[in-house]
Coordinates of C-alpha atoms and ligand atoms in Angstrom, one line a residue:
X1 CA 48.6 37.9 21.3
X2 CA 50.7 36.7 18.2
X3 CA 50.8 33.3 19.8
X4 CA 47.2 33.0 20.6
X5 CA 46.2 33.6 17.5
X6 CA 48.7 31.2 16.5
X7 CA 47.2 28.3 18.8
X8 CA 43.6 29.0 17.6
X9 CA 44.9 28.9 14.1
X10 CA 46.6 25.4 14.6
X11 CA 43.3 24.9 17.0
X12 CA 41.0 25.2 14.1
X13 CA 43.1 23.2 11.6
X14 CA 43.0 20.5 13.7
X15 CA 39.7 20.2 14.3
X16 CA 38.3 21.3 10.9
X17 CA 40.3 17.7 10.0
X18 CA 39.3 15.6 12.7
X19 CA 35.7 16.5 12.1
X20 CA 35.6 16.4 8.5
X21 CA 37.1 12.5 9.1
X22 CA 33.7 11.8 11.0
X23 CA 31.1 13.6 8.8
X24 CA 27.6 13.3 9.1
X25 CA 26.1 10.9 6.5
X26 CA 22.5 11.2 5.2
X27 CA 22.2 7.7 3.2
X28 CA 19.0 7.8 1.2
X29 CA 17.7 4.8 -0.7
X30 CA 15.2 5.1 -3.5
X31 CA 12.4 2.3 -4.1
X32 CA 12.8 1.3 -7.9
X33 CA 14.0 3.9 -9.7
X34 CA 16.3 3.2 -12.9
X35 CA 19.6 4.2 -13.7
X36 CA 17.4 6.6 -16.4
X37 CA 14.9 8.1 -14.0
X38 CA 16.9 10.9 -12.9
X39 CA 17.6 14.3 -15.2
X40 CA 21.3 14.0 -14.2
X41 CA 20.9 10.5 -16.1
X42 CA 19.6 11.8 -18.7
X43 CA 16.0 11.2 -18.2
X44 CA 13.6 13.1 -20.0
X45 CA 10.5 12.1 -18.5
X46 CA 10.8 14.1 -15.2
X47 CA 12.7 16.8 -13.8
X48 CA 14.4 16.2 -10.6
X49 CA 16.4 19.6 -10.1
X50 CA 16.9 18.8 -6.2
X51 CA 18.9 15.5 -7.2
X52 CA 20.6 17.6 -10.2
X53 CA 21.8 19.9 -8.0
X54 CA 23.3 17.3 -5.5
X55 CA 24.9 15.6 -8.5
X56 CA 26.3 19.4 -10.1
X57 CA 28.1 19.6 -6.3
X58 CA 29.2 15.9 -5.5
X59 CA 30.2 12.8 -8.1
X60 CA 27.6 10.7 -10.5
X61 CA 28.7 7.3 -10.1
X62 CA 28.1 5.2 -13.3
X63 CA 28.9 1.6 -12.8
X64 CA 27.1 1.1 -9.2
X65 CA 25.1 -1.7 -8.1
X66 CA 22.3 -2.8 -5.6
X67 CA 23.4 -6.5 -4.7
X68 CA 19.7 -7.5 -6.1
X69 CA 17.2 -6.6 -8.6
X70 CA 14.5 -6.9 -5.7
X71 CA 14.3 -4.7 -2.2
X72 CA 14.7 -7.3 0.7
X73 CA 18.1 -8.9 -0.6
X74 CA 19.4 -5.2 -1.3
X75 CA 18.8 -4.2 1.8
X76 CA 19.8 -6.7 3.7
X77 CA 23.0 -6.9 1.9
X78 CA 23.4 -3.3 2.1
X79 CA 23.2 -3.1 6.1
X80 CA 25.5 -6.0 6.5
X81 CA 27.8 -5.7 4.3
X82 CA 26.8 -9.7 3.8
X83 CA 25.2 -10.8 0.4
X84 CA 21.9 -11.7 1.0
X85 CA 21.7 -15.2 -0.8
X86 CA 24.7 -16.6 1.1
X87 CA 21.4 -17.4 3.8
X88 CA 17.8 -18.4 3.1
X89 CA 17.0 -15.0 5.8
X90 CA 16.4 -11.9 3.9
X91 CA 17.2 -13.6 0.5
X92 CA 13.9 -12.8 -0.7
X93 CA 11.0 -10.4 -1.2
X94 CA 9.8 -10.7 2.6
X95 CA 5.9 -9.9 3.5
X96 CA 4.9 -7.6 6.2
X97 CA 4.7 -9.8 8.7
X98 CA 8.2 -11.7 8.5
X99 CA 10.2 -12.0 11.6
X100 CA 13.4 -9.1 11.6
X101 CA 15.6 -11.0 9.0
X102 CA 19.0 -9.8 10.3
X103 CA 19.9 -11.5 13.8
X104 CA 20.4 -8.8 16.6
X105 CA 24.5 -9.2 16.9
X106 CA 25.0 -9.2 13.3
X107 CA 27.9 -6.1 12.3
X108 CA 25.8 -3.5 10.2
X109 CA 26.3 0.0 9.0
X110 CA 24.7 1.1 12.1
X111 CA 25.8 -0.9 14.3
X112 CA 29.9 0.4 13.0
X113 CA 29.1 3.9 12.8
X114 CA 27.4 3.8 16.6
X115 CA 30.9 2.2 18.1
X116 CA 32.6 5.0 15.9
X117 CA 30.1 7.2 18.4
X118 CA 27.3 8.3 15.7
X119 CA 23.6 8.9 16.6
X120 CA 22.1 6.5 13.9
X121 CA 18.5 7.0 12.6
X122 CA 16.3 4.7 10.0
X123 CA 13.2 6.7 8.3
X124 CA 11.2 5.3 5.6
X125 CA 10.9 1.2 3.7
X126 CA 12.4 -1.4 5.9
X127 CA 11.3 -4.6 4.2
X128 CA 13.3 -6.4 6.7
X129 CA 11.3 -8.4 9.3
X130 CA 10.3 -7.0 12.6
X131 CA 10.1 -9.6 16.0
X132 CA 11.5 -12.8 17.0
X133 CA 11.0 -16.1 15.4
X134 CA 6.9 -16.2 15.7
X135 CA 6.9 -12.7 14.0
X136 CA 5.9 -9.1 14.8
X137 CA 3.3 -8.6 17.9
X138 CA 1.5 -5.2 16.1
X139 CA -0.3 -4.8 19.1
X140 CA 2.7 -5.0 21.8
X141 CA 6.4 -4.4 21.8
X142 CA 8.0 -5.2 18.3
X143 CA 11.4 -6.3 19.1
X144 CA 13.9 -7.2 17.7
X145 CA 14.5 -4.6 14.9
X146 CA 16.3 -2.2 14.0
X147 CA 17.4 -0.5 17.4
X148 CA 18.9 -4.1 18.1
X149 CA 20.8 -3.9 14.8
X150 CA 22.5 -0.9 15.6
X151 CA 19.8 2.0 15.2
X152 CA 18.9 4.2 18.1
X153 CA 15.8 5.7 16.2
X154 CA 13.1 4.0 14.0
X155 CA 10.4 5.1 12.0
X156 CA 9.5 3.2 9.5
X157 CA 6.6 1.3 7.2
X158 CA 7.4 -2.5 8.2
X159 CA 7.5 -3.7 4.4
X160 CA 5.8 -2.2 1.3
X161 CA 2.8 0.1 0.4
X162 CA 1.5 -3.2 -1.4
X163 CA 1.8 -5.0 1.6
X164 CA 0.0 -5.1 4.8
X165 CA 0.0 -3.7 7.5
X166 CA -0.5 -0.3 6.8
X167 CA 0.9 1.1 9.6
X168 CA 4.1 3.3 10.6
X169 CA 6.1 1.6 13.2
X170 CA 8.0 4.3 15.7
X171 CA 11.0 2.6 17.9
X172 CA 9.5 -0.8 19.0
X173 CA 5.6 0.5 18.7
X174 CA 3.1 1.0 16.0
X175 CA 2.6 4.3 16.0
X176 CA -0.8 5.8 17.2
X177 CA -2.5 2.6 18.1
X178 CA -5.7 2.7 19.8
X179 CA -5.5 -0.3 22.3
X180 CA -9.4 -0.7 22.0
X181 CA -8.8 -1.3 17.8
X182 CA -6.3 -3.6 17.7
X183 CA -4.7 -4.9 14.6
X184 CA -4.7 -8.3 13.0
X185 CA -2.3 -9.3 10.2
X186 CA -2.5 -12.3 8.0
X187 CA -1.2 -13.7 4.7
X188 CA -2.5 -17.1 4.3
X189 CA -6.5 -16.5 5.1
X190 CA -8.8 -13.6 5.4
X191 CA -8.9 -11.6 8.6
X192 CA -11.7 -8.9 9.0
X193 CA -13.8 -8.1 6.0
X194 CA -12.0 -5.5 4.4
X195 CA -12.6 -6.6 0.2
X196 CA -10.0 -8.6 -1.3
X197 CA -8.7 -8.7 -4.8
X198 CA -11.8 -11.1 -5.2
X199 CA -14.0 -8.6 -5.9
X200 CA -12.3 -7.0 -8.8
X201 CA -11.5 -8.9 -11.9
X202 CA -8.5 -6.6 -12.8
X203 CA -6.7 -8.1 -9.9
X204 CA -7.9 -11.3 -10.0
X205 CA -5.8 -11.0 -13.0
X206 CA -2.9 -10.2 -11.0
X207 CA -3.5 -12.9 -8.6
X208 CA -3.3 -15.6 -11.6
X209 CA -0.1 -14.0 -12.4
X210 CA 1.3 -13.6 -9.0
X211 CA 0.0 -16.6 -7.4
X212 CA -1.3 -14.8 -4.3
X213 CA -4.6 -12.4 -3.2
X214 CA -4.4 -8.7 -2.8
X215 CA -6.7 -6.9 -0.3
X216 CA -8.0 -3.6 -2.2
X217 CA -7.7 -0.1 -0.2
X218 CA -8.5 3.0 -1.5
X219 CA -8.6 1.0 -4.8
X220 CA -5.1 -0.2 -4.8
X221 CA -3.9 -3.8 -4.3
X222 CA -2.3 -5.0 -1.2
X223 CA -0.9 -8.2 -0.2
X224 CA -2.1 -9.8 2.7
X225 CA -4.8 -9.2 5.0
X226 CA -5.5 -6.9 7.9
X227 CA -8.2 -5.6 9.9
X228 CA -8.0 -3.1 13.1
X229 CA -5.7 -0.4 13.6
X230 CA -8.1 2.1 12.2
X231 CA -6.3 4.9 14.2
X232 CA -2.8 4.1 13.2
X233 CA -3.3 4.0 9.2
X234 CA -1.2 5.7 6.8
X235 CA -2.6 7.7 4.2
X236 CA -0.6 6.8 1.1
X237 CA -0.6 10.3 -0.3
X238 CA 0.7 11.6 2.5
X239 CA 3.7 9.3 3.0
X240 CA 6.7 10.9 1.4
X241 CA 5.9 14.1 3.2
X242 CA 5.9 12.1 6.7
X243 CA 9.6 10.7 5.9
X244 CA 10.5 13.4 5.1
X245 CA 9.2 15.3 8.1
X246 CA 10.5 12.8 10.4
X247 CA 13.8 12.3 8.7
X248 CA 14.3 16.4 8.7
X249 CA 13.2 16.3 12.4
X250 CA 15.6 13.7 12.9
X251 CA 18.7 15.7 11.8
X252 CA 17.2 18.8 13.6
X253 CA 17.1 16.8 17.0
X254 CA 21.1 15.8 16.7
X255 CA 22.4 19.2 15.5
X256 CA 20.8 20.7 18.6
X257 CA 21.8 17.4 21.1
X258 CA 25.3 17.7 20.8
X259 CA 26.8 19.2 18.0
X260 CA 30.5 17.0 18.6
X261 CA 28.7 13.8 18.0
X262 CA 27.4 13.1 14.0
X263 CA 24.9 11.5 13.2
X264 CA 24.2 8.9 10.4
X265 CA 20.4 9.0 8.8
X266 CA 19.7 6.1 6.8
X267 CA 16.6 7.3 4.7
X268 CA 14.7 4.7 2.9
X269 CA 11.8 5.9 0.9
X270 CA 8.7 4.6 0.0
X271 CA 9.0 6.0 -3.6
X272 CA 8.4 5.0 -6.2
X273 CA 7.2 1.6 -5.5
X274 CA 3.9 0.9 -5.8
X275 CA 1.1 1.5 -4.9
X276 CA 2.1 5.0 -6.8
X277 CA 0.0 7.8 -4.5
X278 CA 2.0 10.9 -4.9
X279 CA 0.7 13.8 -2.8
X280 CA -2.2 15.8 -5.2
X281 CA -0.1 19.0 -5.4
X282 CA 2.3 16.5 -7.9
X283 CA -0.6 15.5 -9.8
X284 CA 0.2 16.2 -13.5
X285 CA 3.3 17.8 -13.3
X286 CA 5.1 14.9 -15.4
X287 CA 4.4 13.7 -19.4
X288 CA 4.0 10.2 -17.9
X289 CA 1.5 9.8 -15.7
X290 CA 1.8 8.5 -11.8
X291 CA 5.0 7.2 -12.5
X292 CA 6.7 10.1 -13.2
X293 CA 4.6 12.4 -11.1
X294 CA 6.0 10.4 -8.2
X295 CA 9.7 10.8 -9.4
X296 CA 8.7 14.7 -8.8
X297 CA 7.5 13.6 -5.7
X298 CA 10.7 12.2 -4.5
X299 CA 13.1 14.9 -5.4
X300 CA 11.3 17.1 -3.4
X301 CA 11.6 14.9 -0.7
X302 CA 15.0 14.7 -1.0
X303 CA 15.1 18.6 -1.5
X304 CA 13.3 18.7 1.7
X305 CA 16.5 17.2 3.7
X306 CA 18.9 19.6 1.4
X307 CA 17.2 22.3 2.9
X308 CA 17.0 21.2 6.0
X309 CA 21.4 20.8 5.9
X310 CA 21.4 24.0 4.6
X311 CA 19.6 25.5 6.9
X312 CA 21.2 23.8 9.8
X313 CA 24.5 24.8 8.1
X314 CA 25.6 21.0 8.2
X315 CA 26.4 21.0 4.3
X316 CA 30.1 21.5 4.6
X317 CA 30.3 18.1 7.0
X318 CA 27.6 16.1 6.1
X319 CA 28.1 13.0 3.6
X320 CA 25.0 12.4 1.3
X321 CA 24.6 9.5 -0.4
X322 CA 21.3 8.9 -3.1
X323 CA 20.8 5.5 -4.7
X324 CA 18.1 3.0 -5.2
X325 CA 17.3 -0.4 -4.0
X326 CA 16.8 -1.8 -7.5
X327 CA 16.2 -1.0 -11.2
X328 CA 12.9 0.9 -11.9
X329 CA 10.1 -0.9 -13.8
X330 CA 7.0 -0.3 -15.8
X331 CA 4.4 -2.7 -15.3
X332 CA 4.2 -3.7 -11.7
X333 CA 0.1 -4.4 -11.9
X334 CA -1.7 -1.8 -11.9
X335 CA -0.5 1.8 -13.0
X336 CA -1.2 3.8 -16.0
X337 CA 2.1 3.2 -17.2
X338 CA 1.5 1.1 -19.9
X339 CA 0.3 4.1 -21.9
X340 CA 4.1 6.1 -22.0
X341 CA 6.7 4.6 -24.1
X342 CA 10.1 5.1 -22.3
X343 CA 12.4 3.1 -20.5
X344 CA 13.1 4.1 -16.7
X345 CA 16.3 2.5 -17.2
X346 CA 17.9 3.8 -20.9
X347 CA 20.3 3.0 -21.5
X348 CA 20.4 -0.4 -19.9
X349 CA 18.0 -3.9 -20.9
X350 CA 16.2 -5.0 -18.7
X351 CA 14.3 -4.1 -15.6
X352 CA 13.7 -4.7 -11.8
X353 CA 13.6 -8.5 -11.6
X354 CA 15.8 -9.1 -14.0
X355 CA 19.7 -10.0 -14.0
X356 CA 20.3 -7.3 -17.0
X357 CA 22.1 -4.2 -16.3
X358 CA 18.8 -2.3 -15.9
X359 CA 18.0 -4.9 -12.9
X360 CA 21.1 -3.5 -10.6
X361 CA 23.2 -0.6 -11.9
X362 CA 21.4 2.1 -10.1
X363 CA 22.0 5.7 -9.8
X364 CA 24.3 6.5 -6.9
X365 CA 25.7 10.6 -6.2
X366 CA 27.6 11.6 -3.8
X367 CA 28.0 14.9 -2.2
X368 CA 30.6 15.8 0.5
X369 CA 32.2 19.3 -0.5
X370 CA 35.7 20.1 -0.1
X371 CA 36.5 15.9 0.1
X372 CA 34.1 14.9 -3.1
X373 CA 35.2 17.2 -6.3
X374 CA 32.1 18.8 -7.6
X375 CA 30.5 17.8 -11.1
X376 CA 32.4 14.6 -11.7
X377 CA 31.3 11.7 -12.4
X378 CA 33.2 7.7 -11.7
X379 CA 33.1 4.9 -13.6
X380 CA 34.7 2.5 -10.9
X381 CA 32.6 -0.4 -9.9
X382 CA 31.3 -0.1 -6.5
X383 CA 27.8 -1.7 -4.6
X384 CA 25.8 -1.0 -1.7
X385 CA 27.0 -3.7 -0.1
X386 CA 30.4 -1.7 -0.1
X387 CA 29.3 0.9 2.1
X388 CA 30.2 -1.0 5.5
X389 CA 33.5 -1.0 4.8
X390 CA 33.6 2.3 3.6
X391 CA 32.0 3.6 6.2
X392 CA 34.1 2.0 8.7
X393 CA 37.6 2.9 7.0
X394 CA 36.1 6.6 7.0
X395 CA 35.5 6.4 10.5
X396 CA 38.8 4.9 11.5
X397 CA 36.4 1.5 12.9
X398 CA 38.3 -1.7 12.1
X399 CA 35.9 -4.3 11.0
X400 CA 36.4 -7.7 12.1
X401 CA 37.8 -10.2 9.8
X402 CA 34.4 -12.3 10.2
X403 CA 32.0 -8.6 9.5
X404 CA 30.5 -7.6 6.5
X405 CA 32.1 -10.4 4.6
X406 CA 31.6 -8.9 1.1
X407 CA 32.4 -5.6 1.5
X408 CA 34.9 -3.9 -0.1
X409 CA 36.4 -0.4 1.0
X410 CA 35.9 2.2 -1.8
X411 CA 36.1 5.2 0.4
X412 CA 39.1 6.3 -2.1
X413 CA 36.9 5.9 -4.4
X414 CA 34.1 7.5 -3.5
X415 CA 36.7 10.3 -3.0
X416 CA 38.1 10.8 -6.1
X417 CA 41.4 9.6 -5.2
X418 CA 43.2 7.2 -7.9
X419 CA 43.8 3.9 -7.6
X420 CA 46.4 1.4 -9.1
X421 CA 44.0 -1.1 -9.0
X422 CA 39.8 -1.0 -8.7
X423 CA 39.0 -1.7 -5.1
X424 CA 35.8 -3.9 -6.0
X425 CA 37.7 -7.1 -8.3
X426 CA 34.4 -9.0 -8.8
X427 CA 30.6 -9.1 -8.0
X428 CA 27.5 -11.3 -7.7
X429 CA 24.0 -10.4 -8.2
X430 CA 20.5 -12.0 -7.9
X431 CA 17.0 -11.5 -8.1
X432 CA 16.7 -13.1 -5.0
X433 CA 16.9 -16.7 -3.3
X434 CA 20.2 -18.6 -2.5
X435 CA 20.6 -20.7 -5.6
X436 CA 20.5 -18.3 -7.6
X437 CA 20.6 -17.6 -11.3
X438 CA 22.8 -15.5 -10.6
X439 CA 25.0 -12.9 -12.9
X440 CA 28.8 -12.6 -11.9
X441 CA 30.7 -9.5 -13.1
X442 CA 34.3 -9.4 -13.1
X443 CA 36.3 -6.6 -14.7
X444 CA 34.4 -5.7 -17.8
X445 CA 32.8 -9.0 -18.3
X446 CA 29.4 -10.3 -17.3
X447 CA 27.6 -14.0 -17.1
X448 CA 24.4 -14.4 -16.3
X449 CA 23.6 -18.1 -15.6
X450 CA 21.2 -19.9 -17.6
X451 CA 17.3 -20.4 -15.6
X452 CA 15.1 -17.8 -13.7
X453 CA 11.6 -16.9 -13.3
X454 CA 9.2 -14.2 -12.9
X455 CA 10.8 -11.2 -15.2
X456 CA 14.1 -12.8 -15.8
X457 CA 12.7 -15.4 -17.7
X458 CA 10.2 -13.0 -19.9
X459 CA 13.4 -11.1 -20.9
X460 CA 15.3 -14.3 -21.9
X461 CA 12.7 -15.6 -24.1
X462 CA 13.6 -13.3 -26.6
X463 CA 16.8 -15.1 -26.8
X464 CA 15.8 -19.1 -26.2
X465 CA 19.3 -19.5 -26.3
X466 CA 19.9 -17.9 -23.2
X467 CA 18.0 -20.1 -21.7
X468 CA 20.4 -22.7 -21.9
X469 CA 23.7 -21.9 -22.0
X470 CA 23.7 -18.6 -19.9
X471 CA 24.6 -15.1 -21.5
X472 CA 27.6 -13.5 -21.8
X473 CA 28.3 -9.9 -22.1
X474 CA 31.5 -7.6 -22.6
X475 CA 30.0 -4.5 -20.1
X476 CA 32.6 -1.7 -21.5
X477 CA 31.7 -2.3 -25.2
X478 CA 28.2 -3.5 -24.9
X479 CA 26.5 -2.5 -21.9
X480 CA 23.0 -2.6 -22.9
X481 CA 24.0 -6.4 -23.6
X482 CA 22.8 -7.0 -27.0
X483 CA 25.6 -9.2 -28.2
X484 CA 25.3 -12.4 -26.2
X485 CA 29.1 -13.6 -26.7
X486 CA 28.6 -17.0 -24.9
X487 CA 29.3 -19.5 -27.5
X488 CA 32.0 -16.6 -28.8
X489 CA 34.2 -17.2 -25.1
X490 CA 34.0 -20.8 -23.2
X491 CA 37.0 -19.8 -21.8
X492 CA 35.6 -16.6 -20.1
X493 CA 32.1 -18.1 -19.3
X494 CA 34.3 -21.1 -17.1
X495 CA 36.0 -18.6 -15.3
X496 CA 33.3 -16.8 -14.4
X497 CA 31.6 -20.1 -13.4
X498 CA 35.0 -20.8 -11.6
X499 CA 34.9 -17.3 -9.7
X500 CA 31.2 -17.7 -8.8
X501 CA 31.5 -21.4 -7.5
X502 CA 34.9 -20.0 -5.4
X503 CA 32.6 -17.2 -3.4
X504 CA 30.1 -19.5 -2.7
X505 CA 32.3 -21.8 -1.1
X506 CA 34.8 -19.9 0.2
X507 CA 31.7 -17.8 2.1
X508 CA 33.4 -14.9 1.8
X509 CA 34.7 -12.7 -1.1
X510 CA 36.9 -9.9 1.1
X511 CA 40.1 -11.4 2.0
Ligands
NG6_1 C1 5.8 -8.1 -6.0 C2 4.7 -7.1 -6.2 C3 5.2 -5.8 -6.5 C4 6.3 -5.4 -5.5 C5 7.3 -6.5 -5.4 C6 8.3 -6.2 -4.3 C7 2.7 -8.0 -7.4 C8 1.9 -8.0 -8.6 N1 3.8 -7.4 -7.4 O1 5.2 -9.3 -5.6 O2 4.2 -4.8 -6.5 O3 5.7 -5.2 -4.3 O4 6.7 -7.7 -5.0 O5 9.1 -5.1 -4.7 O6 2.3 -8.6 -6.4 S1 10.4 -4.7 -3.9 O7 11.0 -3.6 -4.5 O8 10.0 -4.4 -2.5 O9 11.2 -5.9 -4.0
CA2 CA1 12.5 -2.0 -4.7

């Protein structure tokens, strides 16, 4: 008796550590919020007690980074472990109907953990291409896209809420299309006579701005054209509660399937980019308007997959990750924003976009109790683009030496293990493109080259200055980079240059 007890006791040791080695891991990526949009940063503008409470039981990381200040690049750096500008695919804000902008083969995150024998989902904002070199077939079999990357289960908005089409893509299918209604896509000319942005001088506005038209629905702007697919529409309030649903449903399906084999749920959501819709029953419930309404909206989403772990009783092995895709912004068109003064990303200047802190350090909180301590926070540089790596090293997957090129293991990192030195040396980020201006961190310092458009440039005309010679910034005294010390440090601004010029060439920054 004495023994068996014994050998169950040695029994559960030994698998209570070889399972807690392959944990689930719920990955979800928030649309534009800042590094202030969150309570547990400090915000005061909304309340998001779900992401509180996944901070007050995991770590707050304070110096992380999407690899971009815009969605496509991020994301497409953060699957591959690749930075996005080192190829003109998925270096840029992609519009709906873009072919898929990683090529099937390529090592991703999903792709790792399914030969480390994960069931590996994708809910939500994809913003990566669907289809082969003429684009996406809406009205046949969209392929490639994510289940050749790696995922065995898709459901997902192709790009943006501001983009067409407006349709939820399920596997390799839009979902519900009626075969009799089907759907035309096009950015260059009209299709159908839905109204354009033509017909309202607010947007016209926009389209002097922004160079291009926007198709109005449910008076909100879209880019790009569509007509068709009446059947298979979204509804944009209801869009954070159908993630959500699917992505619970999702984690529901693989604790029943086999409960030996985790899954990994990479949860993209739609909020809070624009168009801002949050479901009616947020209405109101935030000082500052739509914007803040819909960072209520999104912590209950997020509280909706809690609950669902804890109710599954998966919370003791199940990895969650929260982070967003880029800095939050204020004035992206057409929002009542304008009317509340404060800054989604305090303390940090400037703003999705933009090469400033506010551009790329993003919230990121981690939760994996009994391997992350509770309540702490980490100052250690890590990115998005890390998370291949990591993944892999916590898996016990060895990545080629010609995978994920810039991705750095940080898994003792992420687990509060310390370090003689910071696993991440150095990193690049843009706002998207592959010449960049780009801003190259190493250590504490900072350089953001000299040049940009769109919001980059806005920011810098407050210091002409910048303009030319670049801006340099010392992070750990001055990290809302007021004190431009260019002129103050040649020396440091030439290394960086140095640094920068060496990863480019060298196509690679993991040795
Ligand atoms: C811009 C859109 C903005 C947003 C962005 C992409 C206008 C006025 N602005 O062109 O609304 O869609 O593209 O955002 O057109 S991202 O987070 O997906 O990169
Ligand atoms: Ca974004």
């Amino acid at each position: 008796m004495r023994a068996l007890v014994v050998g169950l006791l040695l029994l559960s040791t030994c698998c209570a550590v070889s399972a807690a080695e392959r944990p689930n891991i719920v990955f979800i990526m928030a649309d534009d919020i800042g590094y202030g949009d969150l309570s547990c940063y400090g915000a005061k503008h909304a309340k998001t007690p779900n992401l509180d409470r996944l901070a007050s039981q995991g770590c707050r990381f304070l110096d992380a980074h999407s690899p971009a200040s815009t969605c496509t690049p991020t994301r497409s750096a953060l699957l591959t472990g690749r930075y996005a500008w080192r190829q003109e695919a998925g270096s840029r804000i992609a519009p709906g109907d873009a072919p898929l902008l990683i090529p099937p083969g390529t090592t991703t995150i999903a792709s790792v953990l399914k030969q480390a024998g994960y069931a590996t989902g994708v809910v939500g904002k994809w913003h990566l291409g669907l289809g082969g070199e003429k684009g996406p077939d809406w009205n046949g079999e969209l392929k490639p896209g994510p289940l050749e990357i790696g995922f065995d289960y898709a459901f997902l908005m192709p790009a943006t809420g501001d983009r067409v089409p407006c349709v939820y893509v399920e596997d390799h299918r839009v979902a519900g299309l009626d075969a009799a209604d089907p759907i035309q896509v096009n950015y260059k000319m009209k299709v159908g006579n839905e109204p354009t942005g033509k017909d309202n001088p607010e947007l016209l506005k926009l389209k002097h701005t922004h160079g291009h038209d926007f198709t109005i629905i449910k008076g909100v702007g879209r880019i790009g054209w569509m007509t068709g697919g009446k059947a298979a529409r979204w509804t944009d309030e209801d869009m954070a509660d159908t993630f959500a649903a699917k992505a619970v449903s999702f984690v529901e399906r693989q604790s029943k399937a086999d409960s030996s084999k985790p899954f990994f749920l990479y949860l993209a959501t739609h909020g809070i980019h624009v168009p801002r819709v949050p479901h009616p029953r947020f209405k109101g419930t935030s000082p500052v308007g739509t914007r803040g309404d819909g960072i209520h909206e999104l912590d209950d989403t997020v509280g909706q997959v809690l609950s669902a772990l804890d109710r599954l009783k998966l919370v003791d092995n199940t990895l969650v990750i929260f982070t967003s895709d880029n800095g939050g912004v204020m004035d992206d068109g057409y929002e009542d924003v304008g009317k509340f003064d404060y800054h989604p990303n305090a303390p940090l200047r400037g703003t999705k976009g933009t090469l400033f802190e506010g551009g790329h350090r993003v919230p990121f909180i981690a939760r994996w109790p009994g391997r992350i301590q509770p309540a702490t926070t980490n100052n250690t540089l890590i990115t998005h683009l890390d998370m291949t790596a990591t993944f892999a090293a916590l898996t016990g997957v060895t990545l080629s030496n010609d995978a994920a090129v810039d991705s750095f293991n940080v898994l003792p990192t992420l687990l509060g293990e310390k370090a003689d030195s910071p696993p991440r040396p150095h990193f690049v980020a843009h706002t998207g493109g592959t010449q960049g201006p780009f801003a190259i961190r190493s250590g504490d310092w900072k350089f953001i080259q000299p040049g940009g458009g769109g919001r980059q440039a806005d920011q810098s005309k407050k210091d002409p200055k910048a303009a030319q010679a670049g801006q340099l910034f010392h992070l750990a005294d001055d990290v809302a980079e007021q004190d431009n010390l260019v002129t103050k440090h040649p020396e440091k601004v030439a290394e960086l240059q140095k640094l920068m010029k060496r990863l480019r060439e060298q196509g690679r920054s993991r040795l």
